[in-house]
Amino acid sequence: MGIKPLIEGDLVISADFGTSGVKVGVVDSSLTILARVTAAYPLNLAPGGIAEQNPTDWWEALAQALHALHQELPELKSRAAALVFSSQLLGLVCCAEDGTPLRPCLTWLDKRAAPLGKKLVGGFPEIHGYNAPRLARWLRIANGAPAKNGMDPTAKMLWFMQQEPDIYAKTRWMVDVKDWLVHRATGTMTTCPESANLTWVMDTRLGREGWSETLCALTGINQSKLAPITQADTVVGPLTPQAATDLGLRANVQVLAGTSDAMASTLGSGEVADGALHVSVATSAWIAGFFPNRRLSVAHSYATVTSGLNFRPLLIASQENAGSALDWVAAITGGGEHPYADIGTPQPDDPLFLPWLAGERVPVDNDRLRGTFHGLSLHHDAAALRRAAIEGVALNLRWAMSKVAREKGAQTSGTLSITGGLAANPAFAQTLSDALGRNVRVCAARHAGMLGTATLAAPLMGWADSVTGAAARLKSRSSATYTPDPERSDALTHRAHSLDKIRRHTIRSYT
């Protein structure tokens, strides 16, 4: 354990900002959540790939959640010592000098910049849709390149320059979701290494980490509009008087720089050893884990990003559709409050489902891909479609895992940790275990990100000598475990082979 620092209070407030809402928890020295609240905020979806949110909605949701927590823990104001944020990645907020948002945020789901993304990276001679000379430069400096689907901030920044030049001219800062929140809390603008990396204008080479003049020139992005890159466990400052009033906290509460949802989930899973992978399944899904050096697969669209823990490489292989696909299927089949609670026994002729309702990223980066049910018959009912949906998401993850598992040092056997809201669904967790042929350990499920975020404050609070030391303690916590059923695993392997054929045909038709 570390030495108790000179701060007032013994509790940490951890806020994990997702796509649909913020989960806020109060965490003590044993990394136990004493109280937690979820507050929702809207997401504006519109034709043309639009997916926007108002940054002030995030802050108001945080204030709403804190108000509820004050009611549950009356001593919270006197005991809270630190506030830490994690958030969704790949958002873009254009701010004035004082941090005021100049328009709604383009969230990670926003794909209106896809044509610009393709134009930015393409051109003869091409490799996997990328101009070979430019790709070589990106790979050498940043260990990756902007996605062709326009979801990365790179294309979004160019979109603002071309489509909303008046907004761009007024913009002082172009930042991600968490960055804006830290500024709203402290008045200081920062960005985390993961967000910086995913702009693809950051040099991630060992010892050279920072904004790259070469890549800014290559993309046309103005480096002066980018925030300072700050480590996740750095204390940015105390709350401003206005922020303290908004949140009902003392102004001497310390705010840390914070991190991305991907690293928060990794820390919350307790899988902090090199090569230890975990799966997060919520609105989207990803496979993630730390590695001792940079990793990259151009063919399968994943790489390590440099994390906010001493720039340690964190592999992230993201898939666009998980809980979102299950929610859609539940809606079109008239699902009630618990649509996947009673879906019956899988049948050999259940339809096959491709969950690409918003395109796909790993292991094929194509925003034009679309989902389908294959093999529908007149006798298939709502339960059959829901079974197919669960299976389709699980087998889509199996497909991605088959590529990531080839990485040297990746742990491909033993128990796999899973986090995220969908991990709490027993039918899905068992199906994933069967699909992968591995034991599955459900971590804190819906709250792993919140706990992982809280570990960033552990050294400051004197709870542990390091962030990873605190996070490693979470590996012993499980809410459920699942063992693969051999018969079901064999059946899913057969169905995975059938899906492989359908995927190849579908990918060709959308290329």
Coordinates of C-alpha atoms in Angstrom, one line a residue:
M1 CA 0.0 0.0 0.0
G2 CA 1.1 3.6 -0.7
I3 CA 1.6 6.4 1.7
K4 CA -1.5 8.4 2.6
P5 CA -1.3 11.7 0.7
L6 CA -2.3 15.1 2.1
I7 CA -5.8 15.3 0.7
E8 CA -9.1 15.7 2.4
G9 CA -11.5 12.8 2.3
D10 CA -11.5 9.1 1.9
L11 CA -13.8 8.4 -1.1
V12 CA -13.4 8.6 -4.9
I13 CA -16.2 9.5 -7.3
S14 CA -15.9 7.6 -10.5
A15 CA -17.9 8.6 -13.6
D16 CA -18.0 6.4 -16.7
F17 CA -19.6 8.2 -19.7
G18 CA -21.0 5.8 -22.3
T19 CA -23.1 6.3 -25.4
S20 CA -26.5 6.4 -23.7
G21 CA -25.7 7.6 -20.2
V22 CA -23.2 8.0 -17.3
K23 CA -22.6 5.5 -14.5
V24 CA -21.4 7.3 -11.4
G25 CA -20.2 5.5 -8.3
V26 CA -18.7 6.2 -5.0
V27 CA -15.7 3.9 -4.3
D28 CA -13.9 3.3 -1.0
S29 CA -10.4 2.0 -0.3
S30 CA -11.3 -1.6 -0.7
L31 CA -12.5 -0.7 -4.3
T32 CA -16.0 -1.4 -3.3
I33 CA -18.8 0.7 -4.8
L34 CA -20.8 2.1 -1.9
A35 CA -23.5 3.7 -4.0
R36 CA -24.1 4.1 -7.7
V37 CA -26.4 5.9 -10.0
T38 CA -27.0 5.9 -13.8
A39 CA -28.2 9.0 -15.5
A40 CA -29.2 9.0 -19.2
Y41 CA -28.7 11.6 -21.9
P42 CA -30.0 11.7 -25.5
L43 CA -28.3 10.6 -28.7
N44 CA -29.5 12.3 -31.9
L45 CA -29.5 9.8 -34.7
A46 CA -30.4 11.1 -38.2
P47 CA -30.0 9.9 -41.8
G48 CA -26.6 10.5 -43.4
G49 CA -24.6 8.9 -40.6
I50 CA -25.4 11.6 -38.1
A51 CA -24.9 10.7 -34.4
E52 CA -24.6 13.7 -32.1
Q53 CA -24.8 14.6 -28.5
N54 CA -24.8 17.9 -26.6
P55 CA -21.9 18.1 -24.2
T56 CA -23.9 20.1 -21.7
D57 CA -26.2 17.0 -21.5
W58 CA -23.3 15.0 -20.2
W59 CA -22.6 17.5 -17.5
E60 CA -26.2 17.9 -16.5
A61 CA -26.5 14.1 -16.2
L62 CA -23.4 14.0 -14.0
A63 CA -24.9 16.7 -11.8
Q64 CA -28.2 14.8 -11.6
A65 CA -26.4 11.6 -10.6
L66 CA -24.4 13.4 -7.9
H67 CA -27.6 14.9 -6.5
A68 CA -29.0 11.4 -6.2
L69 CA -25.8 10.1 -4.6
H70 CA -25.9 12.9 -2.0
Q71 CA -29.3 11.7 -1.0
E72 CA -28.0 8.2 -0.6
L73 CA -24.8 9.1 1.1
P74 CA -25.3 12.3 3.1
E75 CA -21.7 12.4 4.1
L76 CA -20.5 12.4 0.5
K77 CA -19.6 16.1 0.3
S78 CA -17.3 15.9 3.3
R79 CA -15.7 12.6 2.4
A80 CA -15.2 12.9 -1.4
A81 CA -11.5 13.5 -2.2
A82 CA -11.2 12.9 -5.9
L83 CA -13.2 12.8 -9.1
V84 CA -12.2 10.7 -12.1
F85 CA -13.8 10.4 -15.5
S86 CA -13.7 7.8 -18.3
S87 CA -15.6 8.1 -21.5
Q88 CA -16.5 6.8 -24.9
L89 CA -13.7 7.4 -27.5
L90 CA -13.7 8.9 -31.0
G91 CA -15.9 11.9 -30.3
L92 CA -15.1 15.4 -31.5
V93 CA -16.1 18.5 -29.6
C94 CA -15.3 21.9 -31.0
C95 CA -14.8 24.4 -28.2
A96 CA -14.2 28.1 -27.8
E97 CA -11.2 29.3 -25.7
D98 CA -13.3 29.1 -22.6
G99 CA -14.4 25.5 -23.4
T100 CA -17.9 26.5 -24.5
P101 CA -19.0 23.9 -27.1
L102 CA -19.7 25.6 -30.5
R103 CA -22.0 22.9 -31.7
P104 CA -23.1 19.3 -30.7
C105 CA -20.4 16.6 -30.4
L106 CA -19.9 14.2 -33.3
T107 CA -19.9 10.9 -31.4
W108 CA -18.0 7.7 -32.2
L109 CA -21.1 6.5 -34.1
D110 CA -21.1 9.5 -36.5
K111 CA -20.1 8.4 -39.9
R112 CA -20.9 11.4 -42.1
A113 CA -17.2 12.0 -42.7
A114 CA -16.7 8.6 -44.3
P115 CA -16.2 10.0 -47.8
L116 CA -13.5 12.3 -46.4
G117 CA -11.9 9.4 -44.5
K118 CA -11.7 7.3 -47.7
K119 CA -10.2 10.2 -49.7
L120 CA -7.7 11.0 -46.9
V121 CA -6.2 7.5 -46.8
G122 CA -6.8 6.3 -50.4
G123 CA -5.1 6.8 -53.7
F124 CA -2.8 4.8 -56.1
P125 CA -0.9 2.7 -55.3
E126 CA -3.2 1.2 -52.7
I127 CA -2.9 -1.6 -50.1
H128 CA -6.2 -2.6 -48.4
G129 CA -7.7 0.7 -49.6
Y130 CA -4.8 2.8 -48.3
N131 CA -2.3 4.8 -50.3
A132 CA 0.9 2.9 -49.8
P133 CA 3.4 5.7 -49.2
R134 CA 1.1 7.6 -46.8
L135 CA 0.2 4.4 -45.0
A136 CA 3.9 3.5 -44.5
R137 CA 4.4 7.0 -42.9
W138 CA 1.4 6.6 -40.6
L139 CA 2.4 3.1 -39.5
R140 CA 6.0 4.1 -38.7
I141 CA 5.0 7.1 -36.6
A142 CA 1.5 6.3 -35.2
N143 CA 1.3 2.5 -35.5
G144 CA -1.9 2.8 -37.5
A145 CA -3.9 5.1 -39.8
P146 CA -7.4 6.7 -39.9
A147 CA -10.3 4.3 -40.4
K148 CA -11.9 4.5 -43.8
N149 CA -15.4 4.6 -42.2
G150 CA -15.0 8.2 -41.1
M151 CA -15.5 7.4 -37.4
D152 CA -12.0 8.5 -36.2
P153 CA -11.6 12.2 -35.2
T154 CA -9.2 12.7 -38.2
A155 CA -11.9 12.7 -40.8
K156 CA -14.3 14.5 -38.5
M157 CA -11.8 17.4 -38.1
L158 CA -11.6 17.6 -41.9
W159 CA -15.4 17.5 -42.1
F160 CA -15.6 20.6 -39.9
M161 CA -12.9 22.4 -42.0
Q162 CA -14.9 21.8 -45.2
Q163 CA -18.5 21.7 -44.2
E164 CA -18.7 24.1 -41.2
P165 CA -15.8 26.5 -41.8
D166 CA -17.4 29.2 -39.6
I167 CA -17.4 26.8 -36.6
Y168 CA -13.9 25.7 -37.4
A169 CA -12.6 29.3 -37.5
K170 CA -14.0 29.9 -34.0
T171 CA -12.7 26.7 -32.6
R172 CA -9.8 26.9 -30.2
W173 CA -9.9 23.3 -29.0
M174 CA -10.8 20.1 -30.8
V175 CA -11.1 17.5 -28.1
D176 CA -12.8 14.1 -27.2
V177 CA -15.6 13.6 -24.7
K178 CA -13.6 13.0 -21.6
D179 CA -11.4 16.0 -22.3
W180 CA -14.3 18.4 -22.4
L181 CA -15.6 17.0 -19.1
V182 CA -12.3 17.5 -17.4
H183 CA -12.2 21.1 -18.6
R184 CA -15.7 21.7 -17.4
A185 CA -14.6 20.5 -14.0
T186 CA -11.3 22.2 -13.7
G187 CA -11.0 24.9 -16.4
T188 CA -7.9 23.1 -17.8
M189 CA -7.9 21.5 -21.3
T190 CA -6.1 18.1 -21.6
T191 CA -6.4 15.0 -23.7
C192 CA -5.6 11.3 -22.9
P193 CA -3.0 9.4 -24.9
E194 CA -5.7 7.0 -26.3
S195 CA -7.8 9.9 -27.7
A196 CA -4.6 11.5 -29.0
N197 CA -3.5 8.3 -30.7
L198 CA -6.8 7.9 -32.4
T199 CA -6.5 11.2 -34.1
W200 CA -3.6 9.6 -36.0
V201 CA -1.5 12.7 -35.7
M202 CA 0.3 11.5 -32.6
D203 CA 3.8 10.0 -32.6
T204 CA 3.5 6.8 -30.5
R205 CA 7.1 5.6 -30.9
L206 CA 8.9 4.8 -27.6
G207 CA 10.5 7.9 -26.2
R208 CA 8.9 10.2 -28.9
E209 CA 5.3 10.2 -27.6
G210 CA 3.6 13.5 -28.5
W211 CA 1.9 15.4 -31.4
S212 CA 3.6 14.8 -34.7
E213 CA 4.3 17.8 -36.9
T214 CA 4.8 15.4 -39.8
L215 CA 1.4 13.8 -39.4
C216 CA -0.4 17.1 -38.8
A217 CA 1.1 18.3 -42.1
L218 CA 0.1 15.1 -43.8
T219 CA -3.6 15.4 -42.8
G220 CA -3.9 19.2 -42.7
I221 CA -4.9 19.3 -39.0
N222 CA -3.9 22.4 -37.1
Q223 CA -1.7 21.2 -34.2
S224 CA -2.4 24.4 -32.2
K225 CA -6.1 23.3 -31.8
L226 CA -5.0 20.0 -30.1
A227 CA -4.9 19.8 -26.3
P228 CA -1.8 18.8 -24.2
I229 CA -1.5 15.0 -23.8
T230 CA -1.7 14.1 -20.2
Q231 CA -1.3 10.8 -18.3
A232 CA -4.4 9.2 -16.9
D233 CA -3.5 9.4 -13.2
T234 CA -2.3 13.0 -13.3
V235 CA -4.0 15.5 -11.0
V236 CA -5.2 18.2 -13.4
G237 CA -6.5 20.4 -10.6
P238 CA -9.3 21.0 -8.1
L239 CA -12.9 21.7 -9.1
T240 CA -13.6 25.2 -10.1
P241 CA -16.1 27.1 -7.8
Q242 CA -18.8 26.8 -10.4
A243 CA -18.2 23.0 -11.0
A244 CA -18.2 22.5 -7.2
T245 CA -21.6 24.2 -7.0
D246 CA -23.0 22.3 -9.9
L247 CA -22.0 18.9 -8.4
G248 CA -22.6 19.7 -4.7
L249 CA -18.9 19.0 -3.8
R250 CA -16.1 20.9 -2.1
A251 CA -13.9 23.0 -4.3
N252 CA -10.8 21.2 -3.1
V253 CA -11.9 17.8 -4.6
Q254 CA -9.0 16.8 -6.9
V255 CA -9.8 16.0 -10.6
L256 CA -7.6 13.5 -12.4
A257 CA -6.9 13.5 -16.2
G258 CA -8.9 10.3 -16.6
T259 CA -9.0 7.8 -19.4
S260 CA -11.0 6.1 -22.2
D261 CA -13.7 3.5 -21.7
A262 CA -11.4 0.9 -23.3
M263 CA -8.7 1.3 -20.7
A264 CA -11.1 1.7 -17.8
S265 CA -12.7 -1.6 -18.8
T266 CA -9.3 -3.2 -19.0
L267 CA -8.4 -2.0 -15.5
G268 CA -11.8 -3.0 -14.2
S269 CA -11.4 -6.5 -15.6
G270 CA -8.2 -6.9 -13.6
E271 CA -6.4 -8.2 -16.7
V272 CA -3.3 -6.0 -16.5
A273 CA -0.6 -8.5 -17.4
D274 CA 1.0 -8.4 -20.9
G275 CA -1.0 -10.5 -23.3
A276 CA -4.0 -10.9 -21.0
L277 CA -7.1 -10.2 -23.1
H278 CA -10.6 -9.4 -22.0
V279 CA -13.8 -8.7 -23.9
S280 CA -16.2 -5.8 -23.3
V281 CA -19.7 -6.2 -24.6
A282 CA -22.1 -3.2 -24.3
T283 CA -23.5 -1.1 -27.1
S284 CA -20.5 -2.1 -29.1
A285 CA -17.8 -4.7 -28.3
W286 CA -14.1 -4.9 -28.2
I287 CA -11.3 -7.2 -27.4
A288 CA -8.5 -5.4 -25.4
G289 CA -5.3 -6.1 -23.5
F290 CA -1.9 -4.7 -22.7
F291 CA 1.2 -5.7 -24.7
P292 CA 4.9 -5.0 -24.1
N293 CA 5.3 -3.3 -27.5
R294 CA 3.3 -1.9 -30.3
R295 CA 1.1 -4.3 -32.4
L296 CA -0.7 -3.8 -35.7
S297 CA -2.8 -5.6 -38.2
V298 CA -3.6 -3.6 -41.3
A299 CA -5.5 -6.5 -42.8
H300 CA -7.8 -6.8 -39.8
S301 CA -8.0 -3.2 -38.7
Y302 CA -6.8 -3.4 -35.1
A303 CA -3.7 -2.1 -33.3
T304 CA -2.4 -1.1 -30.0
V305 CA -2.9 2.5 -28.9
T306 CA -0.6 4.2 -26.5
S307 CA -2.4 4.3 -23.1
G308 CA -2.4 6.8 -20.3
L309 CA -0.3 4.6 -18.1
N310 CA 3.2 5.6 -19.1
F311 CA 2.2 5.2 -22.7
R312 CA 1.9 1.4 -22.3
P313 CA 0.5 -0.2 -25.5
L314 CA -3.1 -1.3 -25.2
L315 CA -4.5 -3.4 -28.0
I316 CA -8.1 -2.6 -28.9
A317 CA -10.0 -4.6 -31.5
S318 CA -13.4 -2.9 -31.8
Q319 CA -16.6 -4.3 -33.3
E320 CA -19.5 -1.9 -34.0
N321 CA -22.5 -4.0 -33.1
A322 CA -23.2 -5.9 -29.9
G323 CA -25.9 -4.7 -27.4
S324 CA -27.2 -2.3 -30.1
A325 CA -27.9 -5.3 -32.4
L326 CA -29.7 -7.2 -29.6
D327 CA -31.7 -4.2 -28.7
W328 CA -32.8 -3.8 -32.4
V329 CA -33.8 -7.4 -32.7
A330 CA -35.8 -7.2 -29.4
A331 CA -37.6 -4.1 -30.7
I332 CA -38.6 -5.5 -34.0
T333 CA -39.8 -8.8 -32.4
G334 CA -41.9 -7.0 -29.7
G335 CA -39.6 -7.7 -26.8
G336 CA -40.7 -6.7 -23.3
E337 CA -38.7 -5.6 -20.4
H338 CA -36.5 -8.8 -20.5
P339 CA -36.6 -9.9 -24.1
Y340 CA -33.8 -12.5 -23.8
A341 CA -34.9 -14.1 -20.5
D342 CA -36.9 -16.9 -22.1
I343 CA -35.8 -17.6 -25.6
G344 CA -36.0 -21.4 -25.6
T345 CA -33.5 -24.1 -26.6
P346 CA -31.3 -23.5 -29.7
Q347 CA -32.5 -25.5 -32.7
P348 CA -30.3 -26.8 -35.6
D349 CA -32.3 -24.8 -38.2
D350 CA -32.3 -21.5 -36.3
P351 CA -31.5 -18.7 -38.7
L352 CA -27.9 -17.3 -38.9
F353 CA -27.5 -13.6 -38.0
L354 CA -24.9 -11.1 -39.1
P355 CA -25.0 -8.2 -36.6
W356 CA -23.5 -5.6 -39.0
L357 CA -26.3 -3.0 -38.5
A358 CA -23.9 -0.1 -38.4
G359 CA -21.1 -1.5 -40.6
E360 CA -18.1 -3.3 -39.1
R361 CA -14.5 -2.5 -38.1
V362 CA -12.7 -5.6 -36.9
P363 CA -11.7 -7.8 -38.6
V364 CA -13.0 -6.1 -41.7
D365 CA -13.2 -2.3 -41.8
N366 CA -16.3 -1.5 -43.9
D367 CA -18.9 1.0 -42.9
R368 CA -21.2 -0.1 -45.8
L369 CA -21.6 -3.7 -44.5
R370 CA -25.2 -4.4 -43.3
G371 CA -26.7 -7.1 -41.2
T372 CA -28.9 -10.0 -42.3
F373 CA -30.8 -13.0 -41.1
H374 CA -30.0 -16.0 -43.2
G375 CA -32.1 -19.1 -43.5
L376 CA -35.4 -17.8 -42.3
S377 CA -38.5 -20.1 -42.6
L378 CA -42.2 -19.7 -42.0
H379 CA -42.0 -21.5 -38.7
H380 CA -39.3 -19.2 -37.1
D381 CA -40.8 -17.1 -34.4
A382 CA -39.6 -14.2 -32.2
A383 CA -37.6 -16.5 -29.9
A384 CA -35.7 -18.0 -32.8
L385 CA -34.7 -14.6 -34.0
R386 CA -33.5 -13.6 -30.6
R387 CA -31.5 -16.8 -30.2
A388 CA -30.0 -16.1 -33.6
A389 CA -29.1 -12.5 -32.5
I390 CA -27.3 -13.7 -29.3
E391 CA -25.5 -16.3 -31.3
G392 CA -24.6 -13.9 -34.1
V393 CA -23.0 -11.4 -31.8
A394 CA -21.1 -14.2 -30.0
L395 CA -19.8 -15.7 -33.3
N396 CA -18.9 -12.2 -34.6
L397 CA -16.6 -11.9 -31.5
R398 CA -15.3 -15.4 -32.2
W399 CA -14.4 -14.2 -35.7
A400 CA -12.5 -11.2 -34.3
M401 CA -10.8 -13.3 -31.6
S402 CA -9.5 -15.7 -34.2
K403 CA -7.4 -12.9 -35.6
V404 CA -6.3 -11.2 -32.4
A405 CA -5.3 -14.6 -30.9
R406 CA -2.5 -14.8 -33.5
E407 CA -0.6 -12.0 -31.8
K408 CA 2.6 -13.2 -30.1
G409 CA 2.2 -13.4 -26.4
A410 CA -1.6 -13.3 -26.5
Q411 CA -3.2 -15.6 -23.8
T412 CA -5.5 -17.9 -25.8
S413 CA -6.4 -20.4 -23.1
G414 CA -7.7 -20.4 -19.6
T415 CA -10.6 -18.3 -18.4
L416 CA -11.6 -15.2 -20.4
S417 CA -12.8 -12.1 -18.5
I418 CA -15.8 -10.2 -19.9
T419 CA -17.3 -6.9 -18.9
G420 CA -20.0 -4.6 -20.0
G421 CA -23.8 -4.5 -19.7
L422 CA -24.3 -7.5 -22.1
A423 CA -21.9 -9.6 -20.0
A424 CA -24.7 -9.6 -17.3
N425 CA -27.0 -11.5 -19.7
P426 CA -26.7 -15.2 -18.8
A427 CA -27.8 -16.4 -22.2
F428 CA -25.2 -14.3 -24.0
A429 CA -22.3 -15.2 -21.5
Q430 CA -23.0 -18.9 -21.9
T431 CA -23.2 -18.6 -25.7
L432 CA -19.9 -16.7 -25.8
S433 CA -18.3 -19.5 -23.6
D434 CA -19.7 -22.1 -26.0
A435 CA -18.6 -20.2 -29.1
L436 CA -15.0 -19.7 -27.9
G437 CA -14.7 -23.0 -26.1
R438 CA -13.4 -21.3 -23.1
N439 CA -14.5 -20.7 -19.5
V440 CA -15.9 -17.2 -19.1
R441 CA -15.6 -15.0 -16.0
V442 CA -18.1 -12.2 -15.7
C443 CA -16.4 -9.3 -13.9
A444 CA -18.3 -6.5 -12.3
A445 CA -20.3 -6.6 -15.5
R446 CA -22.1 -3.2 -15.8
H447 CA -19.7 -1.5 -13.4
A448 CA -16.2 -2.7 -14.4
G449 CA -15.5 0.6 -16.2
M450 CA -16.5 2.5 -13.1
L451 CA -14.2 0.4 -10.9
G452 CA -11.4 0.6 -13.5
T453 CA -11.7 4.4 -13.6
A454 CA -11.5 4.6 -9.8
T455 CA -8.2 2.7 -9.8
L456 CA -6.6 5.7 -11.4
A457 CA -7.0 7.5 -8.1
A458 CA -5.6 4.6 -6.0
P459 CA -2.0 6.0 -5.7
L460 CA -3.3 9.5 -4.9
M461 CA -5.5 8.1 -2.2
G462 CA -2.8 5.9 -0.8
W463 CA -4.8 2.7 -1.6
A464 CA -2.0 1.1 -3.7
D465 CA 1.5 1.8 -5.0
S466 CA 0.3 1.8 -8.6
V467 CA -2.8 1.9 -10.7
T468 CA -2.2 -1.6 -12.1
G469 CA -1.5 -2.9 -8.6
A470 CA -4.9 -1.7 -7.6
A471 CA -6.5 -3.0 -10.7
A472 CA -5.0 -6.5 -10.3
R473 CA -7.0 -6.9 -7.1
L474 CA -10.2 -6.7 -9.2
K475 CA -9.3 -10.0 -11.0
S476 CA -10.4 -12.0 -8.0
R477 CA -13.9 -10.6 -8.2
S478 CA -16.5 -12.4 -10.3
S479 CA -20.3 -12.1 -10.5
A480 CA -20.6 -15.4 -12.5
T481 CA -18.6 -18.0 -14.3
Y482 CA -19.6 -20.1 -17.3
T483 CA -18.1 -23.3 -18.7
P484 CA -18.5 -24.4 -22.3
D485 CA -20.9 -27.2 -23.1
P486 CA -19.0 -29.5 -25.5
E487 CA -22.1 -30.5 -27.5
R488 CA -23.1 -26.8 -28.0
S489 CA -19.5 -25.8 -28.8
D490 CA -19.4 -28.3 -31.6
A491 CA -22.7 -27.1 -33.0
L492 CA -21.5 -23.5 -32.9
T493 CA -18.3 -24.4 -34.6
H494 CA -20.3 -25.9 -37.4
R495 CA -22.5 -22.8 -37.6
A496 CA -19.5 -20.5 -37.5
H497 CA -18.2 -22.3 -40.6
S498 CA -21.5 -21.6 -42.3
L499 CA -21.3 -18.0 -41.3
D500 CA -17.8 -17.7 -42.7
K501 CA -19.3 -18.5 -46.2
I502 CA -22.1 -16.0 -45.7
R503 CA -19.6 -13.4 -44.6
R504 CA -17.4 -13.8 -47.6
H505 CA -20.4 -13.5 -50.0
T506 CA -21.8 -10.5 -48.1
I507 CA -18.4 -8.6 -47.9
R508 CA -17.9 -9.1 -51.6
S509 CA -21.4 -7.7 -52.3
Y510 CA -20.6 -4.5 -50.3
T511 CA -17.1 -3.9 -51.6

